[in-house]
XYZ file of N, CA and C in Angstrom:
792
model
N -14.006 20.777 8.664
C -13.192 20.076 9.650
C -13.965 18.863 10.152
N -13.278 17.737 10.317
C -13.920 16.504 10.745
C -13.864 16.382 12.262
N -14.014 15.162 12.743
C -14.114 14.945 14.187
C -12.859 15.377 14.924
N -13.028 15.583 16.241
C -11.903 16.023 17.053
C -10.830 14.955 17.112
N -9.577 15.399 17.340
C -8.458 14.479 17.453
C -8.585 13.634 18.713
N -8.128 12.391 18.622
C -8.166 11.481 19.749
C -6.936 11.596 20.629
N -6.536 10.500 21.275
C -5.449 10.537 22.247
C -4.133 10.965 21.620
N -3.292 11.608 22.406
C -1.963 11.984 21.953
C -1.083 10.749 21.882
N -0.022 10.781 21.059
C 0.866 9.631 20.961
C 1.665 9.446 22.235
N 2.067 8.207 22.474
C 3.002 7.958 23.557
C 4.353 8.548 23.186
N 5.211 8.845 24.158
C 6.539 9.363 23.853
C 7.409 8.292 23.239
N 8.556 8.676 22.617
C 9.461 7.679 22.057
C 9.795 6.608 23.088
N 9.764 5.330 22.644
C 9.892 4.237 23.595
C 11.170 3.433 23.451
N 11.902 3.605 22.374
C 13.092 2.787 22.184
C 14.080 3.521 21.315
N 15.273 2.958 21.236
C 16.293 3.576 20.398
C 16.982 2.503 19.573
N 17.374 2.876 18.373
C 18.054 1.966 17.466
C 19.283 2.672 16.933
N 20.441 2.337 17.504
C 21.696 2.953 17.096
C 21.630 4.470 17.174
N 21.034 4.964 18.238
C 20.999 6.402 18.454
C 19.827 7.104 17.810
N 19.018 6.393 17.022
C 17.880 7.034 16.372
C 16.596 6.562 17.051
N 15.686 7.484 17.301
C 14.471 7.112 18.022
C 13.562 6.265 17.150
N 12.919 5.317 17.785
C 11.876 4.528 17.135
C 10.575 4.916 17.819
N 9.719 5.657 17.141
C 8.539 6.229 17.774
C 7.497 5.162 18.073
N 6.948 5.234 19.259
C 5.803 4.392 19.596
C 4.557 5.163 19.185
N 4.152 5.006 17.943
C 3.068 5.802 17.394
C 1.721 5.150 17.679
N 0.751 5.967 18.010
C -0.596 5.482 18.295
C -1.576 6.194 17.382
N -2.251 5.480 16.471
C -3.245 6.150 15.630
C -4.344 6.770 16.487
N -4.899 7.860 16.008
C -5.955 8.553 16.744
C -7.285 7.844 16.544
N -7.849 7.335 17.605
C -9.081 6.560 17.497
C -10.295 7.443 17.238
N -10.199 8.729 17.589
C -11.365 9.589 17.469
C -11.506 10.269 16.131
N -10.648 9.969 15.174
C -10.719 10.601 13.873
C -9.714 11.728 13.743
N -9.398 12.072 12.532
C -8.364 13.056 12.234
C -9.005 14.359 11.780
N -8.703 15.443 12.454
C -9.218 16.756 12.068
C -8.409 17.297 10.903
N -9.078 17.697 9.837
C -8.406 18.204 8.642
C -8.985 19.568 8.293
N -8.117 20.543 8.137
C -8.516 21.892 7.751
C -8.342 22.061 6.246
N -9.368 22.570 5.588
C -9.318 22.771 4.142
C -8.641 24.109 3.823
N -7.584 24.051 3.016
C -6.894 25.242 2.508
C -6.630 25.018 1.022
N -7.619 25.196 0.173
C -7.484 24.822 -1.237
C -6.348 25.552 -1.952
N -5.643 24.791 -2.774
C -4.603 25.348 -3.636
C -5.115 25.390 -5.073
N -4.794 26.453 -5.809
C -5.191 26.494 -7.218
C -4.325 25.590 -8.086
N -3.249 25.081 -7.521
C -2.281 24.310 -8.302
C -2.693 22.838 -8.348
N -3.640 22.548 -9.210
C -4.192 21.206 -9.348
C -4.896 21.097 -10.685
N -5.109 19.870 -11.123
C -5.914 19.647 -12.326
C -6.455 18.224 -12.306
N -7.101 17.836 -13.407
C -7.674 16.499 -13.497
C -6.565 15.453 -13.612
N -6.775 14.314 -12.997
C -5.852 13.201 -13.190
C -6.037 12.613 -14.589
N -4.985 12.051 -15.173
C -5.141 11.384 -16.462
C -6.133 10.227 -16.348
N -6.993 10.048 -17.319
C -7.983 8.967 -17.235
C -7.316 7.599 -17.251
N -7.882 6.688 -16.491
C -7.435 5.302 -16.524
C -6.302 4.949 -15.590
N -5.700 5.933 -14.932
C -4.584 5.637 -14.036
C -5.097 5.357 -12.625
N -4.587 4.309 -11.985
C -4.950 4.088 -10.586
C -4.182 5.048 -9.681
N -4.704 5.291 -8.509
C -3.933 5.996 -7.477
C -3.244 4.908 -6.673
N -1.989 4.623 -7.024
C -1.305 3.467 -6.449
C 0.033 3.797 -5.797
N 0.294 5.089 -5.562
C 1.567 5.500 -4.973
C 1.325 6.615 -3.964
N 2.010 6.542 -2.832
C 1.954 7.576 -1.800
C 3.368 8.103 -1.598
N 3.557 9.400 -1.826
C 4.887 10.007 -1.776
C 4.953 10.994 -0.616
N 5.934 10.801 0.252
C 6.119 11.661 1.416
C 7.294 12.603 1.186
N 7.070 13.871 1.505
C 8.041 14.939 1.310
C 8.304 15.641 2.639
N 9.342 16.470 2.703
C 9.395 17.513 3.720
C 9.321 18.860 3.025
N 8.938 19.889 3.792
C 8.689 21.193 3.170
C 9.966 21.948 2.839
N 11.041 21.763 3.625
C 12.333 22.396 3.348
C 12.243 23.920 3.349
N 11.430 24.454 4.246
C 11.299 25.894 4.424
C 11.292 26.198 5.921
N 11.489 27.474 6.268
C 11.672 27.828 7.674
C 10.431 27.574 8.518
N 9.250 27.762 7.958
C 8.013 27.551 8.716
C 6.985 26.820 7.873
N 6.040 26.201 8.573
C 4.938 25.580 7.863
C 4.075 26.593 7.145
N 3.880 27.758 7.754
C 3.063 28.798 7.121
C 3.669 29.241 5.800
N 4.989 29.385 5.777
C 5.655 29.780 4.536
C 5.494 28.703 3.471
N 5.590 27.453 3.890
C 5.434 26.358 2.934
C 4.022 26.316 2.368
N 3.023 26.471 3.231
C 1.637 26.449 2.760
C 1.374 27.616 1.815
N 1.926 28.773 2.133
C 1.743 29.923 1.247
C 2.304 29.636 -0.137
N 3.461 28.998 -0.188
C 4.047 28.672 -1.492
C 3.214 27.619 -2.218
N 2.739 26.633 -1.498
C 1.950 25.575 -2.117
C 0.597 26.065 -2.618
N 0.185 27.249 -2.173
C -1.081 27.845 -2.623
C -0.865 29.037 -3.555
N 0.376 29.312 -3.891
C 0.706 30.436 -4.767
C 0.531 29.999 -6.220
N -0.380 30.597 -6.968
C -0.604 30.151 -8.348
C 0.612 30.321 -9.241
N 1.499 31.231 -8.898
C 2.696 31.417 -9.711
C 3.751 30.347 -9.443
N 3.690 29.715 -8.284
C 4.686 28.697 -7.944
C 4.455 27.392 -8.699
N 3.197 27.077 -9.005
C 2.839 25.854 -9.730
C 3.308 24.589 -9.004
N 3.292 24.638 -7.679
C 3.576 23.450 -6.882
C 2.463 23.296 -5.850
N 2.228 22.070 -5.430
C 1.198 21.804 -4.427
C 1.398 20.397 -3.892
N 0.605 20.045 -2.919
C 0.512 18.673 -2.431
C -0.934 18.453 -2.012
N -1.288 17.211 -1.813
C -2.647 16.949 -1.351
C -2.823 17.361 0.110
N -1.797 17.103 0.911
C -1.878 17.400 2.343
C -0.581 18.025 2.834
N -0.698 18.752 3.946
C 0.445 19.241 4.715
C 0.217 18.839 6.168
N 1.257 18.298 6.803
C 1.171 17.926 8.217
C 2.144 18.798 9.003
N 1.599 19.626 9.886
C 2.414 20.539 10.692
C 3.131 19.792 11.820
N 4.124 20.465 12.413
C 4.897 19.842 13.486
C 4.049 19.574 14.727
N 2.989 20.339 14.920
C 2.118 20.119 16.083
C 0.981 19.144 15.798
N 0.991 18.527 14.615
C -0.014 17.530 14.271
C -1.203 18.044 13.493
N -1.297 19.355 13.253
C -2.383 19.868 12.413
C -2.232 19.331 10.991
N -3.356 19.028 10.381
C -3.362 18.507 9.016
C -4.196 19.430 8.140
N -3.651 19.768 6.981
C -4.321 20.646 6.024
C -4.467 19.909 4.697
N -5.634 20.037 4.085
C -5.854 19.474 2.747
C -5.854 20.616 1.750
N -4.960 20.524 0.768
C -4.831 21.552 -0.256
C -5.459 21.127 -1.575
N -5.434 19.826 -1.841
C -5.957 19.298 -3.103
C -6.751 18.029 -2.794
N -7.962 17.882 -3.319
C -8.713 16.638 -3.106
C -7.955 15.439 -3.675
N -8.109 14.304 -3.055
C -7.372 13.121 -3.494
C -7.693 12.717 -4.923
N -8.902 12.990 -5.371
C -9.262 12.585 -6.736
C -8.664 13.499 -7.804
N -8.032 14.595 -7.382
C -7.393 15.529 -8.308
C -5.873 15.342 -8.281
N -5.215 15.830 -9.316
C -3.756 15.749 -9.397
C -3.118 16.980 -8.760
N -2.232 16.757 -7.810
C -1.416 17.825 -7.230
C -0.045 17.810 -7.897
N 0.657 18.922 -7.784
C 1.939 19.083 -8.474
C 3.069 18.976 -7.452
N 3.412 17.751 -7.085
C 4.347 17.556 -5.977
C 5.590 16.750 -6.323
N 5.517 15.816 -7.239
C 6.637 14.902 -7.469
C 7.588 15.365 -8.564
N 7.097 16.123 -9.532
C 7.951 16.562 -10.630
C 8.453 15.381 -11.452
N 9.656 15.530 -12.008
C 10.275 14.439 -12.751
C 10.526 13.291 -11.791
N 9.911 12.155 -12.045
C 9.929 11.086 -11.053
C 9.701 9.743 -11.724
N 10.144 8.690 -11.031
C 9.991 7.342 -11.573
C 10.000 6.336 -10.425
N 9.129 5.336 -10.527
C 9.106 4.258 -9.531
C 8.499 3.010 -10.141
N 9.222 1.923 -10.071
C 8.781 0.632 -10.599
C 8.331 0.734 -12.044
N 9.090 1.499 -12.826
C 8.836 1.624 -14.251
C 7.815 2.661 -14.643
N 7.133 3.258 -13.696
C 6.171 4.319 -13.989
C 6.845 5.679 -13.881
N 6.557 6.558 -14.832
C 7.187 7.875 -14.890
C 6.162 8.959 -14.549
N 6.686 10.139 -14.193
C 5.838 11.315 -13.955
C 4.675 10.939 -13.039
N 4.989 10.732 -11.787
C 4.079 10.063 -10.863
C 2.933 10.912 -10.341
N 2.902 12.195 -10.632
C 1.802 13.024 -10.125
C 0.434 12.464 -10.492
N 0.334 11.893 -11.682
C -0.960 11.419 -12.158
C -1.500 10.221 -11.410
N -0.620 9.486 -10.714
C -1.048 8.251 -10.052
C -0.711 8.239 -8.558
N -0.388 9.388 -8.002
C 0.070 9.417 -6.614
C -0.682 10.437 -5.773
N -0.556 10.269 -4.471
C -0.958 11.262 -3.478
C 0.307 11.752 -2.794
N 0.419 13.062 -2.631
C 1.605 13.657 -2.033
C 1.300 14.321 -0.705
N 2.150 14.065 0.275
C 2.021 14.683 1.599
C 3.302 15.440 1.913
N 3.165 16.712 2.236
C 4.293 17.524 2.693
C 4.304 17.521 4.222
N 5.409 17.074 4.791
C 5.579 17.036 6.240
C 6.453 18.226 6.632
N 5.922 19.104 7.463
C 6.640 20.340 7.788
C 7.936 20.023 8.529
N 9.041 20.499 7.966
C 10.373 20.364 8.555
C 11.272 21.341 7.820
N 12.182 22.038 8.527
C 13.059 22.987 7.836
C 13.926 22.344 6.769
N 14.145 21.038 6.876
C 14.900 20.342 5.857
C 16.380 20.651 5.894
N 17.087 20.053 4.976
C 18.536 20.229 4.920
C 18.929 21.660 4.571
N 18.011 22.417 3.993
C 18.323 23.796 3.603
C 18.206 24.779 4.758
N 17.360 24.473 5.749
C 17.015 25.474 6.772
C 17.172 24.979 8.204
N 17.926 23.893 8.417
C 18.123 23.407 9.778
C 17.382 22.114 10.054
N 17.731 21.082 9.334
C 17.071 19.774 9.440
C 17.058 19.283 10.886
N 15.907 18.738 11.304
C 15.775 18.265 12.678
C 14.806 17.089 12.723
N 14.812 16.336 13.827
C 13.894 15.199 13.938
C 12.433 15.636 13.844
N 11.604 14.717 13.406
C 10.175 14.962 13.251
C 9.478 14.650 14.578
N 8.705 15.597 15.136
C 8.081 15.380 16.445
C 7.112 14.199 16.455
N 6.973 13.587 17.626
C 6.095 12.425 17.772
C 4.651 12.753 17.416
N 4.174 13.915 17.825
C 2.789 14.293 17.533
C 2.569 14.426 16.030
N 3.536 14.990 15.336
C 3.458 15.114 13.885
C 3.427 13.739 13.227
N 4.297 12.846 13.674
C 4.355 11.518 13.073
C 3.079 10.720 13.347
N 2.482 10.907 14.516
C 1.226 10.215 14.813
C 0.104 10.694 13.903
N 0.027 12.009 13.689
C -0.986 12.544 12.774
C -0.737 12.056 11.354
N 0.536 12.025 10.952
C 0.875 11.531 9.622
C 0.462 10.073 9.468
N 0.709 9.267 10.488
C 0.319 7.860 10.423
C -1.183 7.721 10.233
N -1.961 8.479 10.987
C -3.419 8.455 10.825
C -3.831 8.825 9.403
N -3.230 9.889 8.909
C -3.561 10.360 7.567
C -3.234 9.294 6.532
N -2.043 8.711 6.634
C -1.632 7.693 5.669
C -2.535 6.468 5.727
N -2.888 6.037 6.923
C -3.753 4.866 7.046
C -5.113 5.109 6.400
N -5.629 6.319 6.536
C -6.879 6.643 5.862
C -6.742 6.597 4.354
N -5.653 7.167 3.841
C -5.406 7.151 2.396
C -5.285 5.717 1.892
N -4.540 4.889 2.617
C -4.343 3.504 2.195
C -5.645 2.716 2.216
N -6.577 3.107 3.067
C -7.876 2.425 3.107
C -8.760 2.797 1.923
N -8.453 3.917 1.280
C -9.292 4.404 0.178
C -8.737 4.080 -1.204
N -7.466 3.700 -1.286
C -6.832 3.516 -2.592
C -5.988 2.246 -2.602
N -5.823 1.618 -3.783
C -5.052 0.376 -3.880
C -3.545 0.645 -3.927
N -3.003 1.116 -2.813
C -1.584 1.469 -2.737
C -0.853 0.371 -1.974
N -0.018 -0.436 -2.642
C 0.728 -1.471 -1.924
C 1.822 -0.859 -1.055
N 2.243 -1.593 -0.048
C 3.257 -1.084 0.880
C 4.537 -0.680 0.157
N 4.889 -1.383 -0.903
C 6.128 -1.067 -1.618
C 6.045 0.267 -2.352
N 4.848 0.811 -2.487
C 4.677 2.100 -3.166
C 4.450 3.252 -2.192
N 4.754 3.051 -0.929
C 4.795 4.155 0.037
C 6.248 4.589 0.104
N 6.557 5.720 -0.502
C 7.950 6.056 -0.783
C 8.270 7.510 -0.436
N 9.555 7.780 -0.421
C 10.064 9.136 -0.222
C 10.174 9.856 -1.556
N 10.118 11.176 -1.498
C 10.395 11.955 -2.704
C 11.776 11.604 -3.246
N 12.730 11.398 -2.348
C 14.084 11.051 -2.788
C 14.144 9.670 -3.427
N 13.220 8.770 -3.096
C 13.195 7.460 -3.746
C 12.835 7.583 -5.219
N 11.896 8.459 -5.537
C 11.386 8.552 -6.907
C 12.127 9.591 -7.742
N 12.942 10.403 -7.093
C 13.749 11.414 -7.795
C 15.110 11.527 -7.109
N 15.887 10.437 -7.075
C 17.121 10.425 -6.281
C 18.195 11.380 -6.774
N 18.133 11.757 -8.030
C 19.132 12.688 -8.562
C 18.816 14.133 -8.218
N 17.605 14.397 -7.703
C 17.205 15.776 -7.418
C 16.851 16.031 -5.956
N 16.378 15.018 -5.257
C 15.741 15.245 -3.963
C 16.380 14.407 -2.854
N 16.215 14.882 -1.616
C 16.735 14.160 -0.457
C 15.722 14.099 0.688
N 14.479 14.406 0.379
C 13.451 14.419 1.415
C 12.589 13.147 1.396
N 12.044 12.812 2.581
C 12.105 13.511 3.868
C 13.367 13.276 4.677
N 14.305 12.503 4.164
C 15.621 12.440 4.766
C 15.836 11.354 5.801
N 17.071 11.340 6.298
C 17.567 10.265 7.151
C 17.065 10.315 8.596
N 16.398 11.392 8.998
C 15.823 11.478 10.345
C 14.354 11.066 10.388
N 13.793 10.757 9.256
C 12.372 10.414 9.177
C 12.157 8.983 9.669
N 11.135 8.765 10.479
C 10.924 7.466 11.118
C 10.075 6.525 10.262
N 10.696 6.000 9.215
C 10.015 5.027 8.365
C 9.680 3.751 9.136
N 10.562 3.367 10.035
C 10.323 2.143 10.802
C 9.058 2.270 11.652
N 8.895 3.417 12.294
C 7.702 3.622 13.106
C 6.429 3.571 12.286
N 6.453 4.184 11.104
C 5.276 4.129 10.236
C 4.977 2.698 9.798
N 6.030 1.973 9.413
C 5.822 0.602 8.948
C 5.241 -0.278 10.048
N 5.595 0.008 11.296
C 5.060 -0.786 12.407
C 3.545 -0.647 12.526
N 2.993 0.418 11.951
C 1.544 0.645 11.957
C 0.877 0.239 10.651
N 1.682 -0.252 9.694
C 1.108 -0.671 8.427
C 1.233 0.339 7.312
N 2.161 1.293 7.462
C 2.398 2.300 6.425
C 3.791 2.074 5.849
N 3.862 1.422 4.690
C 5.149 1.171 4.066
C 5.807 -0.108 4.547
N 7.067 -0.297 4.104
C 7.834 -1.505 4.393
C 8.990 -1.199 5.334
N 9.318 -2.164 6.186
C 10.543 -2.089 6.972
C 11.051 -3.508 7.226
N 12.352 -3.771 6.967
C 12.914 -5.116 7.147
C 13.299 -5.383 8.597
N 12.341 -5.719 9.428
C 12.611 -5.953 10.851
C 13.610 -7.095 11.045
N 14.511 -6.909 12.005
C 15.456 -7.949 12.366
C 16.668 -8.055 11.475
N 16.797 -7.177 10.484
C 17.944 -7.222 9.570
C 18.925 -6.137 9.981
N 20.079 -6.537 10.494
C 21.078 -5.579 10.943
C 21.671 -4.831 9.754
N 21.911 -3.534 9.949
C 22.463 -2.728 8.861
C 23.781 -2.074 9.194
N 24.410 -2.476 10.297
C 25.592 -1.758 10.758
C 26.920 -2.255 10.235
N 26.934 -3.354 9.481
C 28.197 -3.919 8.996
C 28.751 -3.064 7.861
N 29.909 -2.434 8.083
C 30.512 -1.549 7.086
C 31.537 -2.259 6.213
N 31.606 -3.577 6.286
C 32.598 -4.330 5.522
C 32.415 -4.128 4.023
N 33.549 -4.016 3.331
C 33.524 -3.886 1.875
C 33.109 -5.218 1.250
N 32.261 -5.153 0.236
C 31.796 -6.346 -0.467
C 32.257 -6.265 -1.919
N 33.114 -7.182 -2.389
C 33.525 -7.163 -3.798
C 32.309 -7.259 -4.720
N 32.284 -6.394 -5.729
C 31.144 -6.380 -6.641
C 29.870 -5.864 -6.015
N 29.999 -5.189 -4.889
C 28.829 -4.757 -4.144
C 27.949 -3.772 -4.881
N 28.539 -2.849 -5.635
C 27.723 -1.841 -6.307
C 26.860 -2.450 -7.401
N 27.412 -3.412 -8.133
C 26.614 -4.058 -9.176
C 25.422 -4.791 -8.562
N 25.671 -5.476 -7.452
C 24.575 -6.173 -6.777
C 23.564 -5.183 -6.210
N 24.061 -4.082 -5.656
C 23.164 -3.058 -5.120
C 22.268 -2.490 -6.212
N 22.849 -2.211 -7.378
C 22.065 -1.655 -8.479
C 20.973 -2.626 -8.918
N 21.322 -3.905 -8.983
C 20.330 -4.914 -9.363
C 19.172 -4.952 -8.368
N 19.499 -4.927 -7.083
C 18.460 -4.984 -6.057
C 17.618 -3.713 -6.033
N 18.255 -2.560 -6.223
C 17.491 -1.307 -6.243
C 16.497 -1.291 -7.394
N 16.907 -1.780 -8.553
C 15.968 -1.840 -9.680
C 14.801 -2.768 -9.356
N 15.095 -3.855 -8.666
C 14.034 -4.789 -8.299
C 13.037 -4.136 -7.338
N 13.540 -3.316 -6.433
C 12.668 -2.611 -5.489
C 11.818 -1.578 -6.206
N 12.414 -0.898 -7.197
C 11.663 0.108 -7.943
C 12.415 1.366 -8.275
N 13.666 1.481 -7.809
C 14.417 2.722 -8.008
C 14.792 2.956 -9.466
N 14.781 4.227 -9.893
C 15.399 4.590 -11.169
C 16.906 4.711 -10.948
N 17.673 3.780 -11.460
C 19.116 3.723 -11.216
C 19.860 4.168 -12.463
N 20.654 5.217 -12.334
C 21.506 5.684 -13.421
C 22.718 4.763 -13.501
N 22.921 4.050 -14.625
C 24.059 3.131 -14.714
C 25.405 3.809 -14.473
N 25.491 5.096 -14.809
C 26.750 5.817 -14.610
C 26.950 6.262 -13.169
N 25.862 6.378 -12.390
C 25.957 6.851 -11.003
C 24.980 6.087 -10.106
N 25.177 4.792 -9.954
C 24.255 4.044 -9.095
C 24.318 4.467 -7.632
N 25.416 5.110 -7.238
C 25.537 5.556 -5.844
C 24.494 6.615 -5.486
N 24.010 7.361 -6.485
C 22.995 8.388 -6.218
C 21.710 7.733 -5.706
N 21.260 6.698 -6.382
C 20.075 5.975 -5.913
C 20.356 5.260 -4.597
N 21.600 4.812 -4.416
C 21.931 4.098 -3.185
C 21.828 5.008 -1.961
N 22.228 6.267 -2.103
C 22.061 7.216 -0.998
C 20.578 7.349 -0.643
N 19.725 7.424 -1.660
C 18.283 7.520 -1.404
C 17.781 6.285 -0.666
N 18.218 5.111 -1.112
C 17.826 3.886 -0.409
C 18.262 3.933 1.049
N 19.506 4.344 1.276
C 20.024 4.360 2.646
C 19.285 5.366 3.522
N 18.933 6.503 2.975
C 18.172 7.480 3.761
C 16.817 6.931 4.192
N 16.305 6.003 3.430
C 15.003 5.403 3.751
C 15.166 4.164 4.627
N 16.001 3.223 4.213
C 16.028 1.907 4.839
C 17.339 1.539 5.540
N 18.334 2.410 5.500
C 19.603 2.103 6.182
C 20.153 3.413 6.746
N 19.477 3.974 7.711
C 19.776 5.322 8.182
C 21.005 5.387 9.083
N 21.546 4.242 9.479
C 22.766 4.251 10.278
C 23.940 4.862 9.515
N 23.967 4.664 8.210
C 25.084 5.126 7.370
C 24.545 5.323 5.963
N 24.644 6.536 5.438
C 24.015 6.802 4.136
C 24.958 7.568 3.194
N 26.191 7.105 3.127
C 27.170 7.760 2.271
C 27.259 7.208 0.862
N 26.404 6.247 0.512
C 26.411 5.717 -0.845
C 27.382 4.577 -1.073
N 27.893 3.963 0.000
C 28.798 2.825 -0.134
C 27.992 1.525 -0.067
N 28.249 0.585 -0.995
C 27.515 -0.682 -0.992
C 28.161 -1.700 -0.054
N 28.198 -1.395 1.239
C 28.837 -2.281 2.205
C 27.894 -3.426 2.582
N 28.379 -4.291 3.471
C 27.617 -5.494 3.806
C 26.281 -5.166 4.471
N 26.271 -4.152 5.337
C 25.019 -3.779 5.989
C 23.982 -3.278 5.007
N 24.429 -2.473 4.044
C 23.513 -1.967 3.021
C 22.961 -3.102 2.171
N 23.835 -4.021 1.768
C 23.375 -5.126 0.931
C 22.393 -6.024 1.681
N 22.612 -6.200 2.977
C 21.665 -7.001 3.757
C 20.283 -6.355 3.767
N 20.247 -5.040 3.962
C 18.957 -4.343 3.947
C 18.348 -4.363 2.546
N 19.172 -4.189 1.525
C 18.667 -4.234 0.151
C 18.012 -5.582 -0.148
N 18.686 -6.653 0.211
C 18.126 -7.991 -0.028
C 16.781 -8.141 0.675
N 16.716 -7.660 1.905
C 15.483 -7.809 2.683
C 14.350 -6.973 2.112
N 14.642 -5.723 1.744
C 13.596 -4.862 1.187
C 13.142 -5.386 -0.173
N 14.085 -5.865 -0.985
C 13.713 -6.425 -2.284
C 12.777 -7.618 -2.114
N 13.042 -8.443 -1.107
C 12.159 -9.587 -0.853
C 10.771 -9.119 -0.424
N 10.716 -8.112 0.446
C 9.420 -7.574 0.871
C 8.673 -6.938 -0.294
N 9.393 -6.180 -1.120
C 8.760 -5.523 -2.264
C 8.231 -6.548 -3.258
N 8.972 -7.628 -3.436
C 8.529 -8.676 -4.341
C 7.287 -9.383 -3.860
N 7.094 -9.368 -2.543
C 5.905 -9.997 -1.969
C 4.695 -9.082 -2.013
N 4.903 -7.831 -2.505
C 3.786 -6.903 -2.623
C 3.829 -5.789 -1.630
């Protein structure tokens, strides 16, 4: 275990269309991490950079149950870290090793991302067990953890992604209640500040344009079902409405995120 945790985060300070925007404060005194090794790991493929950070939710009733599964050799799943709702952080797999967290996945043309990514499981019951907002203390600890990871590896902001971003046909985590905007305000990932997303107006040819922009950002887009990737995009960057419709608000956010992603 490392140094003691520093100051607690400030409480939520603002609201955006009914969703909280957390005023997150990184812990100045260092992040305490408890080692709970998982057998579900192996060597990373040689020559691959660690250039992607993938955030998940546990989708189980308790954090203890999730950790038990992530350490079960028969389950063959793991993550590098788990962040509990009270801010406790557990390391299951060293960063230099490959954890089994992303499965079939793709981002910016790279496939099977376990070999080049770090995975963090954020404890939440998920859509299967009673999805709920992520506590401020948990998000503050997660921000600290992510900032440390980003300081150690060449991970660009555009490669800080959701599990649902890299596997939109299979996954929906960490979901539409996750505070991506708050993390981005601290330097973890991208957020298109000042771009309104509430316009529900129909846009002729909107889906074709949406698919083009999603590919530019990095999404694996199925030509037969581009709406599947669009739901994933909306859960991340357009949380006001995430039904898979390419309306004007969605396209505005897509254009903005594509521009940010293109800038690195």
